[in-house]
Amino acid sequence: MTQKEFTYKASEMRTTAVAIAQRFGFAQDDAEDIAQDVMLKLWNLHEQLNDAAHLKASAVITTKRVCIDKWRTAHQHAEIAHTMPLIDEDSLHDRLEYTELEHWIGEQIDHLPSTAGMVLRMRQLEHRELGEIADILGIRQASVSTLLSRARNELLNKLKRRNQQ
């Protein structure tokens, strides 16, 4: 599919993606974000798409997968909230435990593969955008997202194992 053909069909596919995301229960703003993610993924594949039917099928499948990924991510964040105890800032014991946890997380980030650790630091500690991280490291934004996801999952699994001991 050429760039011109893709551009012509893009608005229709975006509308479809938003509708699917809303059927998954996402709010309008979240559905728009999902549609944007889907359009980026489809743009990366536009040369491999044969025709409008192939584009529409790819849009539907990709939207469903992105929705599931977003749901899983939200679910994992809810799990983290339950594993992180609330601290009483006046309690010396809680402050000490929190400081020790921060130190432990820092050590775990240091033990991540170098690029994954760097991406996690830039995103979580320096609050950089994915595109900015991609430019700094000279890699694609999709690769940054993948590295960030893997680093977060590895850190989450280590935290779960630590809390079970």
C-alpha positions as MATLAB code, in Angstrom:
seq = 'MTQKEFTYKASEMRTTAVAIAQRFGFAQDDAEDIAQDVMLKLWNLHEQLNDAAHLKASAVITTKRVCIDKWRTAHQHAEIAHTMPLIDEDSLHDRLEYTELEHWIGEQIDHLPSTAGMVLRMRQLEHRELGEIADILGIRQASVSTLLSRARNELLNKLKRRNQQ';
ca = [
       0.000    0.000    0.000;
       1.405    3.374   -0.927;
       1.693    6.326    1.400;
      -1.079    8.130   -0.464;
      -3.472    5.175   -0.186;
      -2.692    4.797    3.506;
      -3.260    8.499    4.164;
      -6.596    8.316    2.342;
      -7.818    5.431    4.528;
      -6.174    6.572    7.778;
      -9.070    8.655    9.138;
     -11.500    5.779    8.639;
      -9.135    3.372   10.400;
      -8.617    5.840   13.236;
     -12.388    6.093   13.755;
     -12.612    2.307   13.792;
      -9.789    2.075   16.331;
     -11.448    4.635   18.633;
     -14.766    2.762   18.450;
     -13.129   -0.568   19.297;
     -11.210    0.954   22.206;
     -14.415    2.443   23.580;
     -16.115   -0.955   23.315;
     -13.261   -2.275   25.454;
     -14.367    0.227   28.085;
     -11.761    2.939   27.625;
     -12.731    6.601   28.022;
     -12.668    8.895   24.977;
      -9.204   10.312   25.759;
      -7.727    6.861   26.327;
      -9.426    5.573   23.179;
      -7.836    8.420   21.206;
      -4.419    7.517   22.634;
      -4.944    3.887   21.681;
      -5.999    4.908   18.174;
      -2.847    6.992   17.853;
      -0.707    4.019   18.909;
      -2.513    1.819   16.390;
      -2.019    4.318   13.574;
       1.709    4.486   14.319;
       1.955    0.702   14.253;
       0.008    0.528   11.004;
       2.120    3.263    9.458;
       5.213    1.188   10.170;
       3.543   -1.681    8.297;
       1.878    0.284    5.485;
       4.246   -1.005    2.794;
       3.392   -4.589    3.734;
      -0.383   -4.052    3.588;
      -1.936   -5.136    0.294;
      -5.269   -3.341    0.131;
      -7.985   -1.575    2.135;
      -9.431   -4.856    3.456;
      -6.017   -5.923    4.736;
      -5.569   -2.497    6.339;
      -8.952   -2.694    8.082;
      -8.319   -6.221    9.371;
      -4.890   -5.174   10.621;
      -6.388   -2.098   12.300;
      -8.996   -4.178   14.133;
      -6.512   -6.804   15.306;
      -3.888   -4.240   16.306;
      -6.457   -2.169   18.213;
      -7.636   -5.187   20.167;
      -4.061   -6.111   21.044;
      -3.197   -2.564   22.144;
      -6.353   -2.467   24.288;
      -5.404   -5.751   25.945;
      -1.857   -4.481   26.538;
      -3.189   -1.259   28.118;
      -5.553   -3.248   30.306;
      -2.744   -5.566   31.431;
      -0.496   -2.597   32.190;
      -3.231   -0.961   34.262;
      -3.809   -4.260   36.045;
      -0.102   -4.604   36.842;
      -0.021   -1.068   38.226;
      -2.955   -1.967   40.463;
      -0.957   -4.977   41.709;
       1.991   -2.715   42.486;
      -0.263   -0.410   44.482;
      -1.270   -3.377   46.631;
       2.304   -4.529   47.141;
       3.589   -1.093   48.180;
       2.656   -0.414   51.782;
       1.525    3.051   52.749;
       4.020    4.700   55.003;
       3.497    6.813   58.044;
       5.920    9.679   57.496;
       6.124   10.327   61.229;
       7.234    6.773   61.945;
      11.005    6.335   62.016;
      10.565    2.634   61.181;
       8.490    3.399   58.052;
      10.908    6.073   56.854;
      13.831    3.699   57.332;
      12.033    0.906   55.507;
      11.094    3.254   52.656;
      14.699    4.481   52.372;
      15.918    0.891   52.304;
      13.373    0.063   49.575;
      14.520    3.032   47.482;
      18.110    1.860   47.839;
      17.145   -1.696   46.887;
      15.250   -0.494   43.782;
      18.263    1.596   42.765;
      20.478   -1.470   43.035;
      18.034   -3.542   40.991;
      17.975   -0.894   38.263;
      21.790   -0.983   38.239;
      21.640   -4.758   37.659;
      19.345   -4.441   34.628;
      20.959   -4.754   31.191;
      22.675   -1.440   30.451;
      20.282   -0.109   27.803;
      17.149   -1.193   29.674;
      18.424    0.401   32.887;
      19.308    3.591   31.038;
      15.857    3.770   29.403;
      14.127    3.168   32.750;
      16.186    5.890   34.467;
      15.547    8.414   31.698;
      11.796    7.716   31.630;
      11.034    7.282   35.337;
      13.615    9.470   37.058;
      14.308   12.142   34.451;
      10.713   12.134   33.073;
      11.855   12.192   29.447;
       9.482   11.469   26.553;
       9.891    8.248   24.573;
      10.838   10.136   21.411;
      13.500   12.081   23.276;
      14.965    8.855   24.705;
      14.968    7.310   21.225;
      16.850   10.319   19.845;
      19.416   10.233   22.653;
      20.090    6.507   22.273;
      19.802    6.484   18.487;
      17.140    3.750   18.425;
      13.520    3.561   17.289;
      10.771    4.730   19.630;
       9.184    1.271   19.452;
      12.451   -0.190   20.737;
      12.414    2.285   23.618;
       8.881    1.184   24.524;
       9.903   -2.463   24.398;
      12.996   -1.906   26.543;
      11.006    0.152   29.040;
       8.304   -2.481   29.295;
      10.812   -5.288   29.807;
      12.714   -3.310   32.435;
       9.528   -2.463   34.331;
       8.324   -6.066   34.217;
      11.667   -7.382   35.429;
      11.719   -4.843   38.254;
       8.120   -5.690   39.171;
       8.885   -9.414   39.280;
      11.928   -8.808   41.500;
       9.812   -6.659   43.814;
       7.133   -9.359   44.021;
       9.749  -12.005   44.840;
      11.268   -9.725   47.477;
       7.898   -9.078   49.108;
       7.061  -12.792   49.213;
      10.208  -13.600   51.210;
];
